[in-house]
Coordinates of C-alpha atoms in Angstrom, one line a residue:
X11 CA 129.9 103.8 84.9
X12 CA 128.8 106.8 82.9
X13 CA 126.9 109.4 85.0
X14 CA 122.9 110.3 84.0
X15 CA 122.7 113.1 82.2
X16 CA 120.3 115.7 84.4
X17 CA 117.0 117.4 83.4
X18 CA 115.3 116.4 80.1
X19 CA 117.1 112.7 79.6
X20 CA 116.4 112.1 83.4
X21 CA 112.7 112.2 82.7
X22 CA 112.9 110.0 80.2
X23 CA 114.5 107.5 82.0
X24 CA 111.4 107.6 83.9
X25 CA 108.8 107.0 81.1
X26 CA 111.4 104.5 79.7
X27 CA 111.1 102.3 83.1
X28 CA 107.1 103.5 83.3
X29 CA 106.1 103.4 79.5
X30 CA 105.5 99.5 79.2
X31 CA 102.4 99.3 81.7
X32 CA 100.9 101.1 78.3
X33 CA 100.8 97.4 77.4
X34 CA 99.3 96.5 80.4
X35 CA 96.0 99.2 79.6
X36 CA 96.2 97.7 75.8
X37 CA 96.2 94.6 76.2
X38 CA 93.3 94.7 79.0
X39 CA 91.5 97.5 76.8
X40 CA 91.7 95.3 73.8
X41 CA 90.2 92.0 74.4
X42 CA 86.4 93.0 75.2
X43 CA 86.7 94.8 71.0
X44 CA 88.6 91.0 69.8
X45 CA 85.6 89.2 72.3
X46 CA 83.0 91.4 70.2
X47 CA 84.8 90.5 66.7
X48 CA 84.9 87.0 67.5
X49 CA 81.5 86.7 68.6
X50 CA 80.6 88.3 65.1
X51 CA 82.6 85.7 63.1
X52 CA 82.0 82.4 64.9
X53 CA 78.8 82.8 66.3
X54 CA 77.8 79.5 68.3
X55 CA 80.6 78.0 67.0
X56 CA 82.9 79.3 69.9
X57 CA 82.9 76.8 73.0
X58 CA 80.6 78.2 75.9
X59 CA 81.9 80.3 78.8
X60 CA 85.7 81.3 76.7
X61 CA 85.0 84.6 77.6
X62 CA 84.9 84.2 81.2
X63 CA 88.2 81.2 80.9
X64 CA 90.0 83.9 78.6
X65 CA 89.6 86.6 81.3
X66 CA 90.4 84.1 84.0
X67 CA 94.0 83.1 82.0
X68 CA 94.7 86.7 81.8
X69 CA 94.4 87.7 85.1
X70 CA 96.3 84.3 86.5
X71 CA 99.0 85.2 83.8
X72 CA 99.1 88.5 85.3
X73 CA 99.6 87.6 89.1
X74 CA 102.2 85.2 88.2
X75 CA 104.4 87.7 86.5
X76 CA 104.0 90.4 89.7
X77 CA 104.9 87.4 92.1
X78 CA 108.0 86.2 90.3
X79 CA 109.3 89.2 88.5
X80 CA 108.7 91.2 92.3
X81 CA 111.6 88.5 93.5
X82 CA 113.5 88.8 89.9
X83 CA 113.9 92.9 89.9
X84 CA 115.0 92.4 93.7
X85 CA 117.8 89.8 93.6
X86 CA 118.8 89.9 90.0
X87 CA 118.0 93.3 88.9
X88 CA 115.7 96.0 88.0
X89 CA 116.5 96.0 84.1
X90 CA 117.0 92.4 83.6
X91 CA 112.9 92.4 84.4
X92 CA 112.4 94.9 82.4
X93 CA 113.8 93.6 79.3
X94 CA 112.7 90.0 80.0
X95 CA 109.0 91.5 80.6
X96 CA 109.5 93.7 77.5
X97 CA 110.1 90.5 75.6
X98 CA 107.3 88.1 76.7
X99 CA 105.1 90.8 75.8
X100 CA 106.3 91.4 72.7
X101 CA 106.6 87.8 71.3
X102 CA 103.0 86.8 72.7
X103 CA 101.2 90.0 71.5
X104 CA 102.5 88.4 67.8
X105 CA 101.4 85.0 68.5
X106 CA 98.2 86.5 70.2
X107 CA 97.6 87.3 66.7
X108 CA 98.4 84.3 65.0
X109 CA 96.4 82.2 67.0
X110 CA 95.3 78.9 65.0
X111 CA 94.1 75.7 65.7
X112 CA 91.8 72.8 64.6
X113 CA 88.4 74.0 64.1
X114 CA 87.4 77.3 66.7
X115 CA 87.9 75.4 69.3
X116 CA 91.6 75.0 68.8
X117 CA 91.8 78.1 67.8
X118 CA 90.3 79.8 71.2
X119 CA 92.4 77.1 73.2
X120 CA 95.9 78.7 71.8
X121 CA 94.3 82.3 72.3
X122 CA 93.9 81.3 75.9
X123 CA 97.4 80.2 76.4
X124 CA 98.5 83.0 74.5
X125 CA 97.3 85.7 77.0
X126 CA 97.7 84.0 80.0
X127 CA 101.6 84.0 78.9
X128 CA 101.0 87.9 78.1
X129 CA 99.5 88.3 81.2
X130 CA 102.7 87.4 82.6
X131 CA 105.4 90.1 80.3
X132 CA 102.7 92.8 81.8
X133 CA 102.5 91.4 85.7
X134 CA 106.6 91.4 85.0
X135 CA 106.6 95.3 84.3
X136 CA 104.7 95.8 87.7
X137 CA 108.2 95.3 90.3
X138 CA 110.3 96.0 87.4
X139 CA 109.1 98.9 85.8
X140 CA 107.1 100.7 87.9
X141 CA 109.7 99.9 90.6
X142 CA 112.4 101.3 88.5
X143 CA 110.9 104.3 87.5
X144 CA 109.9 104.8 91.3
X145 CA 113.4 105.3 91.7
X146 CA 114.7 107.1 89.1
X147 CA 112.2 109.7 90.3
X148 CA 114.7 110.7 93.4
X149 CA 117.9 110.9 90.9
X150 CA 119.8 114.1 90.3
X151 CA 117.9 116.1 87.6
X152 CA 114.3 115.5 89.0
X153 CA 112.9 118.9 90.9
X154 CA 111.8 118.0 94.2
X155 CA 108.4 119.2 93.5
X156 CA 107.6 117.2 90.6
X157 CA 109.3 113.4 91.8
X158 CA 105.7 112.6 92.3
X159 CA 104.1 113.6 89.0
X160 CA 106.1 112.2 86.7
X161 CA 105.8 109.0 87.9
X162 CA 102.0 109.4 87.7
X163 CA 102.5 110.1 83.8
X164 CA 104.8 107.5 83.2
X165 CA 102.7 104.4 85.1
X166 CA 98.7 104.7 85.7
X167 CA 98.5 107.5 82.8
X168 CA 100.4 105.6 80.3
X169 CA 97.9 102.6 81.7
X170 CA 94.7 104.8 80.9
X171 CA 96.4 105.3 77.1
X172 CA 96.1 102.0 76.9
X173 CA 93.1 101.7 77.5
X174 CA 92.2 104.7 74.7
X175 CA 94.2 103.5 72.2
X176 CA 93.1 99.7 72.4
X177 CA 89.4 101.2 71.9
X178 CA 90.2 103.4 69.1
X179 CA 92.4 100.7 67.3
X180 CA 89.3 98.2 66.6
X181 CA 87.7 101.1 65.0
X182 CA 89.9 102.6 62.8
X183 CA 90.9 98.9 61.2
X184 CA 86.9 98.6 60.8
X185 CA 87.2 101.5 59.2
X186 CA 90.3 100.3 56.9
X187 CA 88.8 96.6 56.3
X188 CA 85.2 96.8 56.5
X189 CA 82.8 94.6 57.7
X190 CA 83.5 91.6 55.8
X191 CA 87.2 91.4 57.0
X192 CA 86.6 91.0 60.3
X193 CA 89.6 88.6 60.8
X194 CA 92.3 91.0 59.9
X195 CA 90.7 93.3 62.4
X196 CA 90.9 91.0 65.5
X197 CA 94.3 90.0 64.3
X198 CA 96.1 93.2 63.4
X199 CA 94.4 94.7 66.5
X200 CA 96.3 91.9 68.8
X201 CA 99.1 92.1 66.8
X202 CA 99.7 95.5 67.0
X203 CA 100.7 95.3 70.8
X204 CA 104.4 94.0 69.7
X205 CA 105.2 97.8 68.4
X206 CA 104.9 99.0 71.8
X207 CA 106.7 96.5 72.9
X208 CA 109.8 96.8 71.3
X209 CA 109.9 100.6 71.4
X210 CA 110.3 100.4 74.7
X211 CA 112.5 97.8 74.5
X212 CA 114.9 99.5 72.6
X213 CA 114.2 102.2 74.7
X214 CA 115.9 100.3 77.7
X215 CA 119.0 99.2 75.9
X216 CA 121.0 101.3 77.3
X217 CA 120.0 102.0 80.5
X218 CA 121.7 101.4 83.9
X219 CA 120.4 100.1 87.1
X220 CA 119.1 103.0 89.6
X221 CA 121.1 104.4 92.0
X222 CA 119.0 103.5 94.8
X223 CA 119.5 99.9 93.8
X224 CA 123.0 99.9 93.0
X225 CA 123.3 101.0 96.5
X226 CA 120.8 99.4 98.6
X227 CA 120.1 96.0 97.0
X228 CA 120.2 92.9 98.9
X229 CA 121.3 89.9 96.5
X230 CA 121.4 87.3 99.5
X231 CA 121.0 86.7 102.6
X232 CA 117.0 88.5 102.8
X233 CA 116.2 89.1 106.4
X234 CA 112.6 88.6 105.4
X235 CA 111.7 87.9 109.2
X236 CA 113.1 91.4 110.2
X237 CA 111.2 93.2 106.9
X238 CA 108.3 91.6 107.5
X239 CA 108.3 92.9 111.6
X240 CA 109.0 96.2 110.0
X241 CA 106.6 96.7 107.5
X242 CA 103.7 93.8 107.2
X243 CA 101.1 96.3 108.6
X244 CA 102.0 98.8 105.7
X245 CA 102.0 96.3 103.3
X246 CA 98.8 94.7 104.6
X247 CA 97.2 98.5 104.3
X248 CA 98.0 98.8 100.6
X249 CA 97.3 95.6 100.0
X250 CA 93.4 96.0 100.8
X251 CA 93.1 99.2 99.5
X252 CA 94.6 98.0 96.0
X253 CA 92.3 94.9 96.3
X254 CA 89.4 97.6 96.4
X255 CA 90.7 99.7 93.8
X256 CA 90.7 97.2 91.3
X257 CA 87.7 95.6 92.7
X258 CA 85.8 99.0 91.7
X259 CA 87.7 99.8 88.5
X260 CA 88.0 96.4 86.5
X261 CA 84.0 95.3 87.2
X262 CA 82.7 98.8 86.5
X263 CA 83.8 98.7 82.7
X264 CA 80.8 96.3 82.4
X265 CA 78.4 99.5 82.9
X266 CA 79.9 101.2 79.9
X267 CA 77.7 98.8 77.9
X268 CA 74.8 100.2 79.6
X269 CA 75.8 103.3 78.8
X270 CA 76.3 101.9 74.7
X271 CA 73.2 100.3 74.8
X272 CA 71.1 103.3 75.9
X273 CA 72.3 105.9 73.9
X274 CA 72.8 104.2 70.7
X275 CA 69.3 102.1 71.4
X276 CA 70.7 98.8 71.3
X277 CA 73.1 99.4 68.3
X278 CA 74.5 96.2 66.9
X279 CA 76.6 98.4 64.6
X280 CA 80.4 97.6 64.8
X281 CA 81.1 101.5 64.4
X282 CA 78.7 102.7 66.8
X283 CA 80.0 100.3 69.5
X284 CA 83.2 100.8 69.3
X285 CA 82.7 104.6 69.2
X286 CA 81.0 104.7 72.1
X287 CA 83.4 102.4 73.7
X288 CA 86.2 105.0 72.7
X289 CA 84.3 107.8 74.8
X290 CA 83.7 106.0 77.9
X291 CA 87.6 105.1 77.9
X292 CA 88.4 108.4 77.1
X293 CA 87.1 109.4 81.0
X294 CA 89.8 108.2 82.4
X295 CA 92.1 110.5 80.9
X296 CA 90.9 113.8 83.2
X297 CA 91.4 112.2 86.2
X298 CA 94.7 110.5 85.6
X299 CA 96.4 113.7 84.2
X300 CA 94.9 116.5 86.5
X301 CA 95.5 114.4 89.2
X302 CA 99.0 113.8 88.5
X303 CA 99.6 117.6 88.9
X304 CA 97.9 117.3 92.5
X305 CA 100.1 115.0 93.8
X306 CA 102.9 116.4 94.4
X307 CA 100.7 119.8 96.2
X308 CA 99.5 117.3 98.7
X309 CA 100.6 114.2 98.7
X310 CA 100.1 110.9 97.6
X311 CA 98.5 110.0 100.8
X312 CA 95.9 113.0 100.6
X313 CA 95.5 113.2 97.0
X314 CA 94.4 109.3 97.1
X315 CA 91.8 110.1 100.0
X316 CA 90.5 113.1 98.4
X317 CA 90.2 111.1 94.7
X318 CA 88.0 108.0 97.0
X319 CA 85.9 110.1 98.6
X320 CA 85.2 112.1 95.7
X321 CA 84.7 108.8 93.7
X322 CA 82.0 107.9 96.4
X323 CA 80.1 111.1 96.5
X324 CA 79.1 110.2 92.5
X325 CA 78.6 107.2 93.1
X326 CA 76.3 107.8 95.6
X327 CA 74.9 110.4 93.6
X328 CA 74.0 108.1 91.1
X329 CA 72.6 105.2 93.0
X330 CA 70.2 107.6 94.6
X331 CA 69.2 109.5 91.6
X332 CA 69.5 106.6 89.6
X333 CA 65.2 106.6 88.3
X334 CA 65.8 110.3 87.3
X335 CA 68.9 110.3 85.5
X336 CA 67.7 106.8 83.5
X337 CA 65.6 109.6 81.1
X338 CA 69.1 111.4 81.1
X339 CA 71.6 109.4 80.0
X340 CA 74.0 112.3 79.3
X341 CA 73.9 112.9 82.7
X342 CA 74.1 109.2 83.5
X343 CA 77.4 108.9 81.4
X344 CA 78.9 112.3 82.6
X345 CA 78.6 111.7 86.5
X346 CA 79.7 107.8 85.8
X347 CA 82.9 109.4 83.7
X348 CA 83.8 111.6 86.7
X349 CA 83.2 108.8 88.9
X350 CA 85.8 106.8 86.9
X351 CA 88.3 109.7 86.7
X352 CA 87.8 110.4 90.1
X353 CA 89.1 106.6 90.5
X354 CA 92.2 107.4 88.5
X355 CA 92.4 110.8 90.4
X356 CA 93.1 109.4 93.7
X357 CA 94.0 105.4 93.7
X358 CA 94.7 104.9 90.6
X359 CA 97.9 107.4 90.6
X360 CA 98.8 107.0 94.3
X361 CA 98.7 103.0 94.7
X362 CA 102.0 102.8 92.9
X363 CA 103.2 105.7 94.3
X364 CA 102.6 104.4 97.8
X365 CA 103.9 100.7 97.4
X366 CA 107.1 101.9 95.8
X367 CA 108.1 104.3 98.5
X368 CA 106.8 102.8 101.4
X369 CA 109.1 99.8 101.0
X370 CA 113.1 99.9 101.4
X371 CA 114.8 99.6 98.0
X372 CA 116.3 95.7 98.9
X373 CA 112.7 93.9 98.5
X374 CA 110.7 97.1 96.8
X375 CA 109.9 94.9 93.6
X376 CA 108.5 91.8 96.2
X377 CA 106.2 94.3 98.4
X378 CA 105.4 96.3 94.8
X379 CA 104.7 92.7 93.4
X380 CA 102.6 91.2 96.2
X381 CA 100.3 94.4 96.7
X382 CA 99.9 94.5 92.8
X383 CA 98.6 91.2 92.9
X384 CA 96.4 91.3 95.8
X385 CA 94.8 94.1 93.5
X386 CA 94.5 91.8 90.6
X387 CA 93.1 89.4 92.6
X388 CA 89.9 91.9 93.7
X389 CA 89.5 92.6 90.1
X390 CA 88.6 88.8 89.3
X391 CA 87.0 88.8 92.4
X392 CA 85.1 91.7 91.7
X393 CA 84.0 90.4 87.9
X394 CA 82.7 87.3 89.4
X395 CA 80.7 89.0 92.4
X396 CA 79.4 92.1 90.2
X397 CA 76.6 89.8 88.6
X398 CA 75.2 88.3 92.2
X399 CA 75.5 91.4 93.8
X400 CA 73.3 92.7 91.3
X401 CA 70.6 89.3 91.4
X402 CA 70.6 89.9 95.2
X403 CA 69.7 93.7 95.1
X404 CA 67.0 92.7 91.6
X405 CA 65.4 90.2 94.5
X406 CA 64.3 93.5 96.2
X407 CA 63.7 96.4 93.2
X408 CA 64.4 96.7 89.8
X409 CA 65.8 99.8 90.4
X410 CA 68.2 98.4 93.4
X411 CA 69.7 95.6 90.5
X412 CA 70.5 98.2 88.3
X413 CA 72.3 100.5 91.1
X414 CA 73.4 98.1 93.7
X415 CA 77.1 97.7 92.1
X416 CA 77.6 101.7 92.8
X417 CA 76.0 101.6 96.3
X418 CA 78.5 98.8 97.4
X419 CA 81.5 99.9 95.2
X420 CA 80.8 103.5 96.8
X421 CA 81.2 102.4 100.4
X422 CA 84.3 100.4 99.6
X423 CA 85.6 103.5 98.1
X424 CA 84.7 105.2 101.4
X425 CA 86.3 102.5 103.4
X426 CA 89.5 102.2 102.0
X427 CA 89.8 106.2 102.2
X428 CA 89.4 105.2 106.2
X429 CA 92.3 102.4 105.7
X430 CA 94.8 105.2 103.8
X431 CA 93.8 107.3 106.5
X432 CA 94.5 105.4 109.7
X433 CA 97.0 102.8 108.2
X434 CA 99.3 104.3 105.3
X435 CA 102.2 107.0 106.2
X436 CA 102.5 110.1 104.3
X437 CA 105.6 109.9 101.9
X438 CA 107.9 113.0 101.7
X439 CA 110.5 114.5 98.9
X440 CA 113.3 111.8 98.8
X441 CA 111.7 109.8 100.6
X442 CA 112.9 106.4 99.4
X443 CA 116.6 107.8 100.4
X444 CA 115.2 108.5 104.0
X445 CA 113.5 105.2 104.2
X446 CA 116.9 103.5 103.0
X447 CA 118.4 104.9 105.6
X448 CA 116.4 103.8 108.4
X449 CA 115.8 100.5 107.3
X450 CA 119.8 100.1 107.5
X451 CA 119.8 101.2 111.0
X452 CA 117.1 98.6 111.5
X453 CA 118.9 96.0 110.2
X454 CA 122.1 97.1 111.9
X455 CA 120.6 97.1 115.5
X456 CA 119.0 93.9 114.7
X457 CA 122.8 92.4 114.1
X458 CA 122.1 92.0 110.2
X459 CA 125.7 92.9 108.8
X460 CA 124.5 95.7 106.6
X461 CA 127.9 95.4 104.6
X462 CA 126.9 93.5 102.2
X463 CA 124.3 95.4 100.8
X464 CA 124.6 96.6 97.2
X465 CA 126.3 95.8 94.3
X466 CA 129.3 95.9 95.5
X467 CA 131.1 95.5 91.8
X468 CA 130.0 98.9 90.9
X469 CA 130.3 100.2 94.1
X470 CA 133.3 102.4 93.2
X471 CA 131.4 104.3 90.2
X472 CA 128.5 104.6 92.7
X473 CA 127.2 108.4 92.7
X474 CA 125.5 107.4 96.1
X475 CA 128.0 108.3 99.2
X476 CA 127.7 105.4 101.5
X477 CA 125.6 106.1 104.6
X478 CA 128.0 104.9 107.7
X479 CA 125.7 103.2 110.1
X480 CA 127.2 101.6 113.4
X481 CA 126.8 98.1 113.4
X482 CA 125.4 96.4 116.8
X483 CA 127.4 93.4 117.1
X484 CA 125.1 90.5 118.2
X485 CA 125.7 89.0 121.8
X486 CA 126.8 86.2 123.0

């Protein structure tokens, strides 16, 4: 097996495992823009409620493809998900955009199924690619004090460019089209997700498994009793702080129509909306980005605390200043943009970071996969509860409906900096290669015959040295 080349084509192996979740911020960032277009066109026309059912789809597509693909990238292989993931994506971003049917009805109902099976090629790229490029970050080439920020680029940053480009997109075809072709805009604006897609898929061609999985993998045989003794409580600690994270980041894009709405004075205008909407995404970029450059200064463990709390002070900021800064809504839309970056700053870079490398490289795709979804899970959760949490704070003040959603998404910032605090472990330089390590002397003094992880057909062009660990022989 040829040897990776070091330095320049090392990194890129890491944006070529990390580069697809761009699809995952795209195809997120895109549907409120087709939601708007279709409203426009169909008017009444289009079946009550598809808004919320469409959202719903997506984020059930999405689960599905972290759950399964977590178990695919562990027992059959890191780049088989990737290319499968790559695929669905790919193929369902077209037919997205070709969606058809008999009246609107049929024509939502085939939109729906559409992005429910898209949600699943960008769940997929969760345990495979994130996973993948999680590893590649420990391979020769890769200076010790930068393993941690360029996985940051290459997985919540390329996320947040999604999100960017799926507003900007919308607008420019407006621009292109006009307002009486507003068809090709939805369309084309779907559409366009395939060219992503397939760069990356060509991309991946010719890649090769990562070391850490060639060497570590367990294709059978999954002492999931022992791993789950081992590690549950770690798992359980990122699994509640993704479920906030996403609970706070995914409802709080609802504000930035407040924002929209104030500044532009109720616009209906196509241009100005989706303008606006291209600044407010444009927030996340900051945090993402300079926080990437942190991480590796003091951790993924600190950086994430630090990014929370940080994300609660404005929050709080805001809630409680809420009546003054309602005559400023510069102000308004600056603090709420650091209060997003913030967001991206400190979860939103470290989540990934901190699944990946908590977890031994034999189920790393399964405990990526299952805290990913837990997340997704609080951001539907969080969608659906935004709007009563809201009523029940109206009941008492005006005011307190408007600002209840930061006062309650603050705290749970502030808790799950308590949860990081107390619950996750710090990660260190090579880290995965330490954690591999231990976990085989686990499962050797448990009696697990360790022998038999890895793939032992390439174990010969391995660039790994085998790490000779005793084996306790199990009594009689």
């Amino acid at each position: 097996m040829a040897e990776p080349k070091p330095g320049l084509s090392q990194v890129s192996l890491i944006f070529a495992c990390g580069t697809a979740l761009f699809s995952d911020g795209y195809a997120n960032g895109i549907i409120g823009s087709v939601n708007t277009l279709l409203g426009r066109i169909y008017g009444t026309a289009i079946p009550t409620g598809y808004h919320e059912t469409l959202s719903s789809l997506a984020f059930a597509g999405t689960i599905v493809g972290m759950l399964s693909f977590g178990y695919i990238s562990d027992r059959i292989g890191r780049k088989t998900g990737m290319m499968v993931a790559t695929v669905i994506v790919a193929v369902f971003s077209l037919l997205s955009a070709a969606s058809a049917g008999k009246h609107v009805t049929g024509l939502i109902n085939m939109l729906s199924a559409c992005r429910f099976l898209l949600g699943i090629g960008v769940g997929a790229e969760y345990p495979c690619g994130s996973v993948a490029a999680s590893e590649q970050t420990e391979e020769e080439g890769i200076a010790k004090n930068a393993q941690n920020r360029w996985f940051a680029l290459a997985t919540n940053s390329m996320i947040d460019a999604g999100f960017v480009i799926a507003a900007f997109v919308p607008l420019v075809l407006y621009w292109i089209f006009g307002e009486h072709h507003l068809r090709a805009v939805w369309r084309i604006s779907l559409g366009l997700g395939f060219i992503p897609a397939m760069a990356v898929l060509l991309w991946r061609l010719r890649m090769q498994e990562p070391t850490r999985y060639r060497k570590d993998a367990i294709k059978r045989n999954v002492p999931y009793m022992l791993i789950i003794k081992r590690y549950w409580l770690q798992l359980a600690a990122i699994c509640i702080t993704w479920f906030i994270y996403d609970w706070i980041t995914y409802p709080f894009g609802i504000y930035s129509s407040i924002i929209i709405d104030a500044v532009t004075n109720k616009s209906a205008a196509l241009p100005v909306v989706f303008g606006w909407n291209v600044v407010i995404n444009l927030f996340y970029i900051p945090g993402t980005i300079g926080g990437a450059f942190l991480i590796d200064y003091l951790g993924p463990k600190n950086t994430m605390i630090l990014g929370l709390l940080l994300q609660a002070l404005f929050g709080f900021i805001m809630s409680g200043l809420y009546t003054h800064l309602a005559n400023h809504i510069g102000a308004f839309a600056v603090l709420y943009g650091l209060f997003l970056s913030f967001g991206e700053l400190g979860p939103g870079n470290n989540l990934g970071l901190l699944a990946a490398k908590t977890s031994p490289t034999a189920i790393r795709g399964q405990f990526y996969g299952v805290a990913a979804a837990i997340g997704k899970v609080g951001a539907f959760i969080g969608t659906h509860t935004f709007p009563q949490i809201t009523d029940s704070f109206t009941a008492r003040s005006a005011t307190l409906g408007i600002t209840g959603p930061f006062w309650v998404g603050s705290a749970l910032a502030v808790f799950s900096a308590i949860i990081t605090f107390f619950f996750i472990r710090p990660l260190t330089t090579d880290g995965m290669a330490e954690e591999d390590m231990k976990f085989r002397e686990y499962l050797s003094e448990h009696g697990y015959d360790i022998s038999q992880m890895g793939l032992h057909d390439e174990a010969s062009s391995s660039r790994v040295d085998s790490i000779d660990v005793p084996e306790k022989k199990i009594e009689a």
